Amino acid sequence: MSRPLKAVSQQLFISQPALSHQMRKLQDWFEEPLYQRTTHGIEPTVIGRRLQRIGEQIEALIQEARLLRQHTQDLVLGNLKILASQTNAEFILPRLISAFHEAYPAVNVELTTVNSREAWANRAEADLVFIENSQNVLKPPAEWQQDHLIETEIVLIARPDHPRAQQDVVALDVLREETIVWREEGSGIREHALNALHQQGIFPEVRYALSGLSAVRDAVRYGLGVAFASALVSPHQQHDLAVIRLCPAIPHTLSMVYRVQGSVALQAFVRIAHALLISDNIPE
C-alpha cells in the first residue's frame, strides 16, 4: 500500500528531506531497489516488503527487551547503606544516588556522612564506603573491592583580599607563614595536606580544626586563615572565596570500596557508578 512521504515523515517526527535522505542511504547500502514512487506516494518493492517485515520484527524485539529491563528493575528490592567522606558526599553522591533512584526506585538508599577515617573504620556496617585515599587508609581486605573514581588535587582557598588570592599558584613553602584552618582529624583532605607539608619540612600548628566543609569555608570568609579544599570545587561554587593551586601539587583520589559478594542492588549501584564516574572521570 503506497503512502505519501510527507505523512510518513510526520509519523516519524522527522522532516521529509531527512526521511528521503535516510531511505536513499538504506537503498544504496542494500544495493537493491527497496521502494518505488507512485502518483500517491511511495510503495515498497518485493525486497522492500521483506526488509519491512524484518524491521517490524526488530522493533518488536527491542520493545520486548525494554519490558524485560523494566521488569528486572522492578524486581530489584532491598536496602543499601553508604558511608561517605564529606567531599564524596558533596561532589559525587548526589548525582550518583539520583541516577540510581531513577533506575531502581524500589531500593532504599541510606547515606551517612563522616570523614574518611571513620568511614573506613566502620565499613563493616555498610555496603559501600566512599573515601579519600591517604596513608592512613589501609588496602582493602580480599572481600572488598576498591575502585578509584576521581583523580584530582587539593587547592588552597582564601578570602579575595588575602595576599595569596592574587596568585595563580602558591608554593607549599610559603604556607609556613600562614594560619591554616583545618578539617577535623580523620579528614582525607587534612591528612593529604599534612603529609605534603611534612615532606617539605613544614609542621604547622593546628589552631583551628573544624568539622565539615561549610564550617571551614565560613572560617576562611571571616578571616581566620586559609584552608585546603578539593579542586573539584570551582570558584563559582566557592562564591566569595579565591581558589589557588599549589606547587608541588597534592594529589587527591576519591574512591569507592564495596563488598565483592554484594546484593543485586549493590551490584547495580556499582554498575551505575562505573558508567557515570569512571567512564568520564568528571563529576557534573
C-alpha positions as a LaTeX table, in Angstrom:
\begin{tabular}{lrrr}
\hline
Residue & $x$ (\AA) & $y$ (\AA) & $z$ (\AA) \\
\hline
Met1 & 0.00 & 0.00 & 0.00 \\
Ser2 & 1.51 & 3.34 & $-1.03$ \\
Arg3 & 1.68 & 6.23 & 1.45 \\
Pro4 & 2.56 & 9.90 & 0.95 \\
Leu5 & 6.15 & 10.58 & 2.00 \\
Lys6 & 5.03 & 13.63 & 3.99 \\
Ala7 & 2.65 & 11.52 & 6.10 \\
Val8 & 5.40 & 9.00 & 6.85 \\
Ser9 & 7.85 & 11.74 & 7.88 \\
Gln10 & 5.26 & 13.29 & 10.20 \\
Gln11 & 4.62 & 9.93 & 11.84 \\
Leu12 & 8.37 & 9.53 & 12.46 \\
Phe13 & 8.74 & 13.15 & 13.66 \\
Ile14 & 11.45 & 13.96 & 11.11 \\
Ser15 & 11.49 & 16.25 & 8.10 \\
Gln16 & 10.60 & 14.96 & 4.66 \\
Pro17 & 14.08 & 15.72 & 3.20 \\
Ala18 & 15.72 & 13.89 & 6.12 \\
Leu19 & 13.49 & 10.86 & 5.55 \\
Ser20 & 14.28 & 10.85 & 1.81 \\
His21 & 18.00 & 11.03 & 2.59 \\
Gln22 & 17.84 & 8.08 & 5.00 \\
Met23 & 15.85 & 6.00 & 2.54 \\
Arg24 & 18.40 & 6.65 & $-0.21$ \\
Lys25 & 21.24 & 5.68 & 2.12 \\
Leu26 & 19.47 & 2.44 & 3.06 \\
Gln27 & 18.83 & 1.59 & $-0.57$ \\
Asp28 & 22.44 & 2.35 & $-1.55$ \\
Trp29 & 23.69 & 0.13 & 1.27 \\
Phe30 & 21.32 & $-2.70$ & 0.27 \\
Glu31 & 22.23 & $-2.34$ & $-3.42$ \\
Glu32 & 18.69 & $-3.28$ & $-4.43$ \\
Pro33 & 15.59 & $-1.18$ & $-5.15$ \\
Leu34 & 13.56 & $-1.04$ & $-1.93$ \\
Tyr35 & 10.77 & 1.33 & $-2.96$ \\
Gln36 & 9.21 & 2.96 & $-5.96$ \\
Arg37 & 7.38 & 6.25 & $-6.37$ \\
Thr38 & 3.76 & 6.34 & $-7.49$ \\
Thr39 & 1.26 & 9.12 & $-8.02$ \\
His40 & 0.07 & 8.52 & $-4.45$ \\
Gly41 & 3.46 & 8.48 & $-2.76$ \\
Ile42 & 5.87 & 5.58 & $-2.38$ \\
Glu43 & 5.37 & 1.86 & $-2.06$ \\
Pro44 & 7.89 & $-0.89$ & $-1.20$ \\
Thr45 & 9.23 & $-3.32$ & $-3.75$ \\
Val46 & 9.14 & $-7.07$ & $-3.05$ \\
Ile47 & 12.59 & $-6.78$ & $-1.42$ \\
Gly48 & 11.42 & $-3.70$ & 0.42 \\
Arg49 & 8.43 & $-5.56$ & 1.91 \\
Arg50 & 10.70 & $-8.34$ & 3.14 \\
Leu51 & 13.02 & $-5.78$ & 4.73 \\
Gln52 & 10.00 & $-4.05$ & 6.26 \\
Arg53 & 8.93 & $-7.31$ & 7.94 \\
Ile54 & 12.45 & $-7.74$ & 9.33 \\
Gly55 & 12.34 & $-4.19$ & 10.67 \\
Glu56 & 9.00 & $-4.87$ & 12.37 \\
Gln57 & 10.47 & $-7.98$ & 13.99 \\
Ile58 & 13.48 & $-5.98$ & 15.23 \\
Glu59 & 11.18 & $-3.29$ & 16.66 \\
Ala60 & 9.17 & $-5.95$ & 18.47 \\
Leu61 & 12.34 & $-7.48$ & 19.95 \\
Ile62 & 13.54 & $-4.05$ & 21.13 \\
Gln63 & 10.21 & $-3.45$ & 22.84 \\
Glu64 & 10.44 & $-6.90$ & 24.46 \\
Ala65 & 13.93 & $-6.04$ & 25.74 \\
Arg66 & 12.63 & $-2.77$ & 27.20 \\
Leu67 & 9.84 & $-4.57$ & 29.01 \\
Leu68 & 12.31 & $-7.16$ & 30.35 \\
Arg69 & 14.62 & $-4.40$ & 31.60 \\
Gln70 & 11.73 & $-2.65$ & 33.36 \\
His71 & 10.59 & $-5.94$ & 34.90 \\
Thr72 & 14.11 & $-6.66$ & 36.12 \\
Gln73 & 14.43 & $-3.20$ & 37.67 \\
Asp74 & 11.10 & $-3.61$ & 39.44 \\
Leu75 & 12.37 & $-6.86$ & 40.97 \\
Val76 & 15.46 & $-5.21$ & 42.50 \\
Leu77 & 14.49 & $-4.53$ & 46.10 \\
Gly78 & 16.28 & $-4.10$ & 49.40 \\
Asn79 & 18.45 & $-1.57$ & 51.17 \\
Leu80 & 21.87 & $-0.07$ & 50.56 \\
Lys81 & 23.84 & 1.56 & 53.34 \\
Ile82 & 26.57 & 4.00 & 52.30 \\
Leu83 & 29.25 & 5.66 & 54.42 \\
Ala84 & 30.97 & 8.57 & 52.70 \\
Ser85 & 33.51 & 11.27 & 53.36 \\
Gln86 & 32.14 & 14.78 & 53.10 \\
Thr87 & 33.95 & 15.53 & 49.85 \\
Asn88 & 32.45 & 12.41 & 48.24 \\
Ala89 & 29.04 & 13.29 & 49.66 \\
Glu90 & 29.22 & 16.79 & 48.21 \\
Phe91 & 30.65 & 16.16 & 44.76 \\
Ile92 & 29.86 & 12.56 & 43.78 \\
Leu93 & 26.92 & 11.04 & 45.60 \\
Pro94 & 24.03 & 13.43 & 44.82 \\
Arg95 & 24.39 & 12.74 & 41.10 \\
Leu96 & 25.03 & 9.04 & 41.63 \\
Ile97 & 22.16 & 8.38 & 44.05 \\
Ser98 & 19.75 & 10.33 & 41.84 \\
Ala99 & 20.66 & 8.20 & 38.82 \\
Phe100 & 20.32 & 5.01 & 40.89 \\
His101 & 16.89 & 6.02 & 42.24 \\
Glu102 & 15.70 & 6.70 & 38.71 \\
Ala103 & 16.79 & 3.23 & 37.54 \\
Tyr104 & 15.90 & 1.27 & 40.71 \\
Pro105 & 13.19 & 3.15 & 42.61 \\
Ala106 & 12.33 & 0.20 & 44.87 \\
Val107 & 15.76 & 0.16 & 46.59 \\
Asn108 & 16.10 & 2.20 & 49.77 \\
Val109 & 19.45 & 4.05 & 49.99 \\
Glu110 & 20.77 & 5.22 & 53.37 \\
Leu111 & 23.68 & 7.67 & 53.31 \\
Thr112 & 25.73 & 8.68 & 56.36 \\
Thr113 & 28.42 & 11.35 & 56.01 \\
Val114 & 31.55 & 11.08 & 58.16 \\
Asn115 & 35.24 & 11.61 & 57.44 \\
Ser116 & 37.37 & 9.12 & 55.52 \\
Arg117 & 38.95 & 7.54 & 58.59 \\
Glu118 & 35.58 & 6.95 & 60.27 \\
Ala119 & 34.03 & 5.64 & 57.06 \\
Trp120 & 36.84 & 3.13 & 56.63 \\
Ala121 & 36.86 & 2.11 & 60.31 \\
Asn122 & 33.10 & 1.42 & 60.22 \\
Arg123 & 32.95 & $-0.28$ & 56.84 \\
Ala124 & 31.52 & $-3.46$ & 58.38 \\
Glu125 & 28.27 & $-1.55$ & 58.92 \\
Ala126 & 27.94 & $-0.56$ & 55.27 \\
Asp127 & 27.57 & $-1.98$ & 51.78 \\
Leu128 & 29.66 & 0.76 & 50.15 \\
Val129 & 32.25 & 3.18 & 51.52 \\
Phe130 & 33.34 & 6.34 & 49.70 \\
Ile131 & 36.70 & 7.59 & 50.94 \\
Glu132 & 39.58 & 9.89 & 50.07 \\
Asn133 & 42.72 & 7.80 & 49.88 \\
Ser134 & 45.51 & 8.65 & 52.31 \\
Gln135 & 48.36 & 6.89 & 54.09 \\
Asn136 & 46.02 & 6.11 & 56.98 \\
Val137 & 43.52 & 4.22 & 54.83 \\
Leu138 & 44.68 & 0.64 & 54.52 \\
Lys139 & 44.44 & $-1.61$ & 51.49 \\
Pro140 & 41.01 & $-3.32$ & 51.47 \\
Pro141 & 40.86 & $-6.96$ & 52.56 \\
Ala142 & 40.08 & $-9.65$ & 49.99 \\
Glu143 & 36.31 & $-9.46$ & 50.46 \\
Trp144 & 36.26 & $-5.78$ & 49.50 \\
Gln145 & 36.91 & $-4.19$ & 46.09 \\
Gln146 & 38.32 & $-0.66$ & 45.73 \\
Asp147 & 37.74 & 1.45 & 42.61 \\
His148 & 39.29 & 4.87 & 42.07 \\
Leu149 & 36.57 & 7.23 & 40.88 \\
Ile150 & 38.13 & 10.68 & 40.62 \\
Glu151 & 41.79 & 11.65 & 40.37 \\
Thr152 & 42.11 & 15.32 & 41.30 \\
Glu153 & 44.20 & 17.54 & 43.58 \\
Ile154 & 43.94 & 19.75 & 46.65 \\
Val155 & 43.84 & 23.53 & 46.34 \\
Leu156 & 44.07 & 26.47 & 48.73 \\
Ile157 & 41.07 & 28.70 & 49.45 \\
Ala158 & 41.40 & 32.25 & 50.78 \\
Arg159 & 39.50 & 35.49 & 51.08 \\
Pro160 & 39.69 & 37.66 & 47.95 \\
Asp161 & 41.57 & 40.36 & 49.92 \\
His162 & 44.20 & 37.90 & 51.15 \\
Pro163 & 47.70 & 38.47 & 49.62 \\
Arg164 & 47.77 & 34.89 & 48.29 \\
Ala165 & 44.47 & 35.38 & 46.48 \\
Gln166 & 46.20 & 37.33 & 43.69 \\
Gln167 & 48.46 & 34.38 & 42.82 \\
Asp168 & 47.57 & 31.61 & 40.37 \\
Val169 & 49.89 & 29.15 & 42.13 \\
Val170 & 51.23 & 29.14 & 45.71 \\
Ala171 & 54.34 & 27.22 & 46.77 \\
Leu172 & 53.80 & 25.00 & 49.79 \\
Asp173 & 56.87 & 26.52 & 51.43 \\
Val174 & 55.18 & 29.93 & 51.85 \\
Leu175 & 52.47 & 28.32 & 53.98 \\
Arg176 & 54.93 & 28.29 & 56.88 \\
Glu177 & 53.81 & 31.87 & 57.43 \\
Glu178 & 50.07 & 31.25 & 57.15 \\
Thr179 & 47.40 & 30.38 & 59.70 \\
Ile180 & 45.60 & 27.35 & 58.31 \\
Val181 & 42.01 & 26.41 & 59.09 \\
Trp182 & 42.00 & 22.61 & 59.21 \\
Arg183 & 39.36 & 19.97 & 58.86 \\
Glu184 & 38.88 & 17.59 & 61.79 \\
Glu185 & 41.18 & 14.62 & 62.41 \\
Gly186 & 40.41 & 11.74 & 60.06 \\
Ser187 & 39.58 & 14.03 & 57.14 \\
Gly188 & 41.15 & 12.84 & 53.90 \\
Ile189 & 41.93 & 16.39 & 52.78 \\
Arg190 & 43.60 & 17.18 & 56.11 \\
Glu191 & 45.75 & 14.03 & 56.03 \\
His192 & 46.75 & 14.59 & 52.38 \\
Ala193 & 47.73 & 18.20 & 53.08 \\
Leu194 & 49.61 & 17.43 & 56.30 \\
Asn195 & 51.58 & 14.65 & 54.62 \\
Ala196 & 52.55 & 17.00 & 51.78 \\
Leu197 & 53.64 & 19.75 & 54.21 \\
His198 & 55.65 & 17.31 & 56.33 \\
Gln199 & 57.50 & 16.19 & 53.19 \\
Gln200 & 58.52 & 19.85 & 52.72 \\
Gly201 & 59.74 & 20.04 & 56.32 \\
Ile202 & 56.73 & 22.10 & 57.42 \\
Phe203 & 55.00 & 21.16 & 60.66 \\
Pro204 & 52.16 & 23.66 & 61.06 \\
Glu205 & 50.34 & 24.45 & 64.27 \\
Val206 & 46.77 & 23.16 & 64.26 \\
Arg207 & 44.96 & 26.07 & 65.87 \\
Tyr208 & 41.58 & 25.69 & 64.19 \\
Ala209 & 40.13 & 22.25 & 63.43 \\
Leu210 & 36.54 & 22.33 & 62.21 \\
Ser211 & 34.17 & 19.55 & 61.22 \\
Gly212 & 32.75 & 19.89 & 57.75 \\
Leu213 & 33.46 & 21.83 & 54.58 \\
Ser214 & 30.92 & 24.56 & 55.27 \\
Ala215 & 32.44 & 25.40 & 58.67 \\
Val216 & 35.93 & 25.64 & 57.13 \\
Arg217 & 34.71 & 27.92 & 54.36 \\
Asp218 & 32.95 & 30.20 & 56.83 \\
Ala219 & 36.09 & 30.42 & 58.98 \\
Val220 & 38.07 & 31.48 & 55.90 \\
Arg221 & 35.41 & 34.05 & 54.99 \\
Tyr222 & 35.67 & 35.57 & 58.46 \\
Gly223 & 39.42 & 35.91 & 58.12 \\
Leu224 & 40.65 & 33.16 & 60.45 \\
Gly225 & 43.13 & 31.94 & 57.83 \\
Val226 & 43.44 & 29.98 & 54.60 \\
Ala227 & 42.32 & 26.38 & 54.13 \\
Phe228 & 42.69 & 23.32 & 51.93 \\
Ala229 & 39.85 & 22.02 & 49.75 \\
Ser230 & 39.27 & 19.70 & 46.82 \\
Ala231 & 39.98 & 21.07 & 43.34 \\
Leu232 & 36.54 & 19.74 & 42.41 \\
Val233 & 35.23 & 22.95 & 43.95 \\
Ser234 & 35.04 & 25.64 & 41.28 \\
Pro235 & 35.40 & 29.36 & 42.05 \\
His236 & 31.69 & 29.72 & 41.29 \\
Gln237 & 30.85 & 27.14 & 43.96 \\
Gln238 & 33.11 & 28.92 & 46.45 \\
His239 & 31.23 & 32.18 & 45.81 \\
Asp240 & 33.31 & 34.86 & 47.53 \\
Leu241 & 36.49 & 32.82 & 48.05 \\
Ala242 & 39.61 & 32.62 & 45.88 \\
Val243 & 40.77 & 29.18 & 44.71 \\
Ile244 & 44.56 & 28.84 & 44.29 \\
Arg245 & 46.58 & 25.89 & 43.00 \\
Leu246 & 49.53 & 24.52 & 44.99 \\
Cys247 & 53.09 & 23.67 & 44.00 \\
Pro248 & 54.04 & 20.92 & 44.26 \\
Ala249 & 50.53 & 19.64 & 43.63 \\
Ile250 & 48.90 & 17.49 & 46.30 \\
Pro251 & 47.18 & 14.51 & 44.60 \\
His252 & 43.72 & 13.67 & 45.84 \\
Thr253 & 41.88 & 10.46 & 44.96 \\
Leu254 & 38.22 & 9.75 & 45.64 \\
Ser255 & 37.47 & 6.03 & 45.81 \\
Met256 & 34.55 & 3.64 & 46.21 \\
Val257 & 35.05 & 0.49 & 48.30 \\
Tyr258 & 32.36 & $-2.19$ & 48.25 \\
Arg259 & 31.70 & $-5.82$ & 49.18 \\
Val260 & 32.74 & $-8.24$ & 46.43 \\
Gln261 & 29.89 & $-10.64$ & 47.21 \\
Gly262 & 27.22 & $-7.96$ & 47.44 \\
Ser263 & 23.50 & $-7.98$ & 46.78 \\
Val264 & 21.91 & $-7.46$ & 43.37 \\
Ala265 & 21.13 & $-3.89$ & 44.43 \\
Leu266 & 24.77 & $-3.29$ & 45.34 \\
Gln267 & 25.96 & $-4.67$ & 42.01 \\
Ala268 & 23.52 & $-2.38$ & 40.21 \\
Phe269 & 24.79 & 0.64 & 42.17 \\
Val270 & 28.39 & $-0.19$ & 41.28 \\
Arg271 & 27.50 & $-0.52$ & 37.58 \\
Ile272 & 25.90 & 2.92 & 37.60 \\
Ala273 & 28.90 & 4.40 & 39.42 \\
His274 & 31.21 & 2.97 & 36.77 \\
Ala275 & 29.04 & 4.30 & 33.95 \\
Leu276 & 28.68 & 7.81 & 35.38 \\
Leu277 & 32.04 & 8.40 & 37.04 \\
Ile278 & 34.80 & 6.05 & 35.95 \\
Ser279 & 33.89 & 6.36 & 32.25 \\
Asp280 & 34.26 & 10.14 & 32.08 \\
Asn281 & 36.09 & 10.78 & 35.37 \\
Ile282 & 34.44 & 14.19 & 35.64 \\
Pro283 & 31.52 & 14.76 & 38.02 \\
Glu284 & 28.88 & 17.10 & 36.68 \\
\hline
\end{tabular}
